[in-house]
Tab-separated table of C-alpha atoms in Angstrom:
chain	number	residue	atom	x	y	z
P	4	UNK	CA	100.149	-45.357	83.782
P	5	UNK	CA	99.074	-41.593	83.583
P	6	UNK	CA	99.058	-39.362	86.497
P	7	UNK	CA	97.426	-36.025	86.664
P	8	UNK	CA	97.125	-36.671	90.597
P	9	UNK	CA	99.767	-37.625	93.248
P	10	UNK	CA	101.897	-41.097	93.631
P	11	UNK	CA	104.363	-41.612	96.031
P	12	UNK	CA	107.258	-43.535	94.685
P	13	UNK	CA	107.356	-45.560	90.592
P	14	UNK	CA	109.270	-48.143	89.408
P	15	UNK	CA	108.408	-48.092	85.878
P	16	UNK	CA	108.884	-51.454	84.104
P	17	UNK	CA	106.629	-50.126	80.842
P	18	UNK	CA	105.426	-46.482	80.357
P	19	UNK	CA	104.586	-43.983	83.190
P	20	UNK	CA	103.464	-40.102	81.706
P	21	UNK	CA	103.176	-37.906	84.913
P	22	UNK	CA	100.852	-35.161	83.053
P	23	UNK	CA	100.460	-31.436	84.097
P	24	UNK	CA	99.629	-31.227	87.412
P	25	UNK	CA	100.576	-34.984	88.373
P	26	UNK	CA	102.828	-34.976	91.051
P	27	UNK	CA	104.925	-38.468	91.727
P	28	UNK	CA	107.868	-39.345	94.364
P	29	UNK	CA	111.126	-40.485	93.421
P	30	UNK	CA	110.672	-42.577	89.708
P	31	UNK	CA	112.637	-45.556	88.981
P	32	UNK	CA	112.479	-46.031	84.902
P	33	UNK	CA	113.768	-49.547	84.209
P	34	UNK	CA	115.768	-50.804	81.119
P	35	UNK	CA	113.421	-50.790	78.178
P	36	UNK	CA	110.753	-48.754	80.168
P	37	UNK	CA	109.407	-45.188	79.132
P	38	UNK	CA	109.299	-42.068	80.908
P	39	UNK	CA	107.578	-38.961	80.369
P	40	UNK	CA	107.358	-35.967	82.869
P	41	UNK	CA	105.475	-33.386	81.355
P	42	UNK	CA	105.468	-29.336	81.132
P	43	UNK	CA	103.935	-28.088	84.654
P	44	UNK	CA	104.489	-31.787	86.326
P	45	UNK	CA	106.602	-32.870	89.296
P	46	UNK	CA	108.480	-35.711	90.118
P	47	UNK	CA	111.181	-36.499	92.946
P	48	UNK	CA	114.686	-37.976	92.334
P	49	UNK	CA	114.454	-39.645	89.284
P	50	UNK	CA	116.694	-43.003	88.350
P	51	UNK	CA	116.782	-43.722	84.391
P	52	UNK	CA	118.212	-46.603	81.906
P	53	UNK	CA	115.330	-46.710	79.728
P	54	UNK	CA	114.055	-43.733	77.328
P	55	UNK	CA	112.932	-40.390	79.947
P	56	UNK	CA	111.918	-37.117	78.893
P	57	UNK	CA	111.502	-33.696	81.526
P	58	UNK	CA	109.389	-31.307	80.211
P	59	UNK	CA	108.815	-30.009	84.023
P	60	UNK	CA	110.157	-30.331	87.461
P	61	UNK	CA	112.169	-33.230	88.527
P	62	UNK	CA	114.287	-33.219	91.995
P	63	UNK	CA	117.979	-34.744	90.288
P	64	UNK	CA	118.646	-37.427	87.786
P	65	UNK	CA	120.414	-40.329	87.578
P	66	UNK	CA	121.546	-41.872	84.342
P	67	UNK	CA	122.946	-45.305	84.617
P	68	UNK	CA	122.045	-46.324	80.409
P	69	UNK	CA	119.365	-45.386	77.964
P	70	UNK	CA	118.348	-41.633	76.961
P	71	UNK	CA	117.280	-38.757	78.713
P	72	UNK	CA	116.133	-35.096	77.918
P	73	UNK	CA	115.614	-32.579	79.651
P	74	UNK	CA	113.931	-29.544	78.533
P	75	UNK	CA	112.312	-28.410	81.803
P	76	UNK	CA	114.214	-27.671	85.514
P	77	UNK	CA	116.327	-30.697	87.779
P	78	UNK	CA	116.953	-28.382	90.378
P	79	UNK	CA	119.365	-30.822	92.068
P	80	UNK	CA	122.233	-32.526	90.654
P	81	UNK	CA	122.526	-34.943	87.914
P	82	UNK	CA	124.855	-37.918	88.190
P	83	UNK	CA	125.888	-39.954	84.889
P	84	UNK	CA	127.325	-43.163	84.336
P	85	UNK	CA	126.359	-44.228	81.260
P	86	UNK	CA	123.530	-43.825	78.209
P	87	UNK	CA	122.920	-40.357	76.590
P	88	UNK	CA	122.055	-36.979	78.338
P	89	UNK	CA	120.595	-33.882	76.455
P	90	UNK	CA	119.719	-30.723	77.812
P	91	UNK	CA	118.158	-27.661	76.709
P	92	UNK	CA	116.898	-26.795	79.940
P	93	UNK	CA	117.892	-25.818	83.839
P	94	UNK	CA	120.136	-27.802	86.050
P	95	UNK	CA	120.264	-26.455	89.610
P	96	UNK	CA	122.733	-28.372	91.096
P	97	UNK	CA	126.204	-30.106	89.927
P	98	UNK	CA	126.891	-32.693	86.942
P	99	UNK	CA	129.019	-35.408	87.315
P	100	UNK	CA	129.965	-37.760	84.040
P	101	UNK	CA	130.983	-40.586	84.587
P	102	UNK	CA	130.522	-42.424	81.664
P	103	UNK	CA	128.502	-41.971	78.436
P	104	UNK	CA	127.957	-38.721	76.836
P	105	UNK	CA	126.043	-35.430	78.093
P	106	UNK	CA	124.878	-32.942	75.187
P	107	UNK	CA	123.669	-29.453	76.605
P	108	UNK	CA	122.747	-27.441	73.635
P	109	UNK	CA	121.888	-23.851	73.296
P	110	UNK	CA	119.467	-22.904	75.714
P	111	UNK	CA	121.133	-25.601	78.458
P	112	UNK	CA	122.764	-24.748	81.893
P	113	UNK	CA	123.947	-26.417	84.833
P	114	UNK	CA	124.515	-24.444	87.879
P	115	UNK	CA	126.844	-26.214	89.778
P	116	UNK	CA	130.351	-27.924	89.311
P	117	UNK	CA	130.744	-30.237	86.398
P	118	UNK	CA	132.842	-33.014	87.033
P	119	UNK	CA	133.992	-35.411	83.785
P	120	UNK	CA	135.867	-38.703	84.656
P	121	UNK	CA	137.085	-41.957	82.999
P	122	UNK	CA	134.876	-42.601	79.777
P	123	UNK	CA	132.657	-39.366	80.536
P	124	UNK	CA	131.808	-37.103	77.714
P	125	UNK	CA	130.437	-33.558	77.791
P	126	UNK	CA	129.551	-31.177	74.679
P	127	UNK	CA	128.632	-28.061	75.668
P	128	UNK	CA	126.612	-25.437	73.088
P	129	UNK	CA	124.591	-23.723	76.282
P	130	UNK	CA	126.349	-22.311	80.157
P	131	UNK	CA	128.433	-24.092	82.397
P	132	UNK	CA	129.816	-23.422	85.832
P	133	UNK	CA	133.624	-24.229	86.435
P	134	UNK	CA	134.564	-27.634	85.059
P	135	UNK	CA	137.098	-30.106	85.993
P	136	UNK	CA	138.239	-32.769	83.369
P	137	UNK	CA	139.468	-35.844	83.441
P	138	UNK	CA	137.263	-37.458	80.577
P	139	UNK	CA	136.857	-35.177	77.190
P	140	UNK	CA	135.408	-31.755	77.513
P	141	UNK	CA	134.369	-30.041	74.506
P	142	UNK	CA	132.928	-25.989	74.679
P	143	UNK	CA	131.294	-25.687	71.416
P	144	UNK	CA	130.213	-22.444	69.103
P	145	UNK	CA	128.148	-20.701	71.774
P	146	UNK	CA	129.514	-22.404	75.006
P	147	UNK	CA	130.227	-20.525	77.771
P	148	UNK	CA	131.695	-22.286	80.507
P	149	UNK	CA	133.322	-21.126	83.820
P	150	UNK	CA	137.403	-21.884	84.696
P	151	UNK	CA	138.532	-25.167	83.510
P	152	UNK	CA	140.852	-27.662	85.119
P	153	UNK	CA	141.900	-30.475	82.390
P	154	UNK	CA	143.889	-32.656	83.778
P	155	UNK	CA	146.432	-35.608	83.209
P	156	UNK	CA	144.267	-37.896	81.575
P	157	UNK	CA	141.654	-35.361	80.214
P	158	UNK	CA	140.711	-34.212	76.842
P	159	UNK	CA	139.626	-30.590	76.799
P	160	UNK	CA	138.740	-28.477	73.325
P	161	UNK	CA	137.230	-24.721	72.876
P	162	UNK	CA	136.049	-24.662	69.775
P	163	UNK	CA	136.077	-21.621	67.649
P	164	UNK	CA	133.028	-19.604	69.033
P	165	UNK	CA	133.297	-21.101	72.688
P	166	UNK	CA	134.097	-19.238	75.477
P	167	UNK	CA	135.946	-19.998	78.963
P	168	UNK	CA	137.232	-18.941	81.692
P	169	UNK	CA	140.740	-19.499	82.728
P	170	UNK	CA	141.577	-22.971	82.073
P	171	UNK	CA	144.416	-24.991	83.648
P	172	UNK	CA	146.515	-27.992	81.573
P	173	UNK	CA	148.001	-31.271	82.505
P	174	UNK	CA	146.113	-32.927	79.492
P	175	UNK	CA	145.590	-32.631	76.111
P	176	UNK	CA	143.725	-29.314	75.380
P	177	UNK	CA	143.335	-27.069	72.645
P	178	UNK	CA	141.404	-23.544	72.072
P	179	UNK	CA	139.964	-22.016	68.825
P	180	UNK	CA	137.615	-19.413	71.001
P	181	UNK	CA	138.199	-17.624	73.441
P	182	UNK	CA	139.807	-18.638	76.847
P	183	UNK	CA	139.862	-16.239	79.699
P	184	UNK	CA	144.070	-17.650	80.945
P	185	UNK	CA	146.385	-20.559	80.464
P	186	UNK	CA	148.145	-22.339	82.764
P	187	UNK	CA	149.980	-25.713	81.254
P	188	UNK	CA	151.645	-27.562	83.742
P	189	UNK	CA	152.116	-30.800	81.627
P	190	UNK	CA	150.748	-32.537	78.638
P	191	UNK	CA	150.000	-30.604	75.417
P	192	UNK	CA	148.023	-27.387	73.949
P	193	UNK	CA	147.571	-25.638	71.008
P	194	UNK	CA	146.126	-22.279	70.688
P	195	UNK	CA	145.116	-21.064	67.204
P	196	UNK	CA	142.139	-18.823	69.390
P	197	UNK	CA	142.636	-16.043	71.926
P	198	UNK	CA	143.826	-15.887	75.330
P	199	UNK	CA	142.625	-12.872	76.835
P	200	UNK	CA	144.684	-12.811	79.991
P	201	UNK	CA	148.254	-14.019	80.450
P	202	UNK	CA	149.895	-17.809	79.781
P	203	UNK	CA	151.786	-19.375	82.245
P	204	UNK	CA	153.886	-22.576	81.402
P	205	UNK	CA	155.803	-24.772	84.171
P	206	UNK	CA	155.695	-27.625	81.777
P	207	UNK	CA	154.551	-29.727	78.760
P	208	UNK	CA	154.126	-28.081	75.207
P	209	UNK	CA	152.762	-25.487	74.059
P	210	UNK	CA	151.776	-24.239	70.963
């Protein structure tokens, strides 16, 4: 199906391209189905484990498998629990990771809170909001996230080039960049970057 007009709700079972101008309810892309919302085209909540693509406007995402990239604006949240996320484009709301792995690269944000739990990955190359981490966090060259809170069970890394705000350890964590304050409380991190504010230690290690 192509849509340069308006449909209320899809539940996409093969291919579905909402064109320019095509405007579509909420969009339910099944396993093995294919997705395309294109530059200047809208489309409500949309629910992916197949292969999706945002070029335009979509009202949130959820990613339960499959692959999904956005280049255009979800101005809502995005919710992940599995398949592969990338973005070079706007998220309005919050991202939660649940599972499988979200890549923002340069060019990305998300506007909201990211939350990163059990098998959830994030890479970040683009803008972040404060983050809280109990999956594996990684601010790459050109990240620029707000304060981070890694805890127990969380893997957090600044790589050299990232930047951060104050972050906060109970996990394993390490910074090459550029981190804004530490606070380690438990678990283990090594600095081999800068901390541009103090370091505060009521447990773990430190190095």
């Amino acid at each position: 199906v192509t849509n340069a007009g308006t449909l209320a709700n899809v539940i996409n079972g093969n291919s579905f391209t909402n064109q320019a101008g095509g405007v579509a309810g909420n969009v339910t892309n099944q396993a093995g189905a294919t997705f395309i919302n294109s530059l200047n085209a809208n489309a409500g909540a949309v629910t992916n484990s197949g292969t999706g693509s945002n070029a335009g406007t979509i009202a949130a995402l959820t990613n339960n498998a499959g692959t999904f990239g956005n280049s255009g604006t979800v101005t809502g949240n995005v919710s992940q629990s599995g398949g592969a996320v990338t973005n070079i484009g706007d998220v309005g709301g919050t991202l939660t990771v649940s599972g499988g792995l979200f890549d923002q690269n340069t060019g990305g944000s998300v506007a909201g809170l990211a939350t990163i739990s059990g098998t959830g990955t994030v890479t970040n190359a683009g803008t972040l909001a404060n983050v809280v981490n109990s999956g594996t966090f990684t601010n790459e060259l050109g990240g620029i996230a707000g304060t981070v809170d890694n805890q127990a069970t969380g893997t957090f890394a600044n790589d050299a080039g990232g930047t951060t705000g104050a972050v906060t350890n109970a996990g394993s964590g390490s910074n090459a960049g550029t981190i804004a304050a530490l606070t380690n409380t438990g678990g283990t991190f090594g600095n081999t970057g800068t901390v541009t504010g103090s370091a505060t230690q009521s447990g773990g290690t430190v190095t």
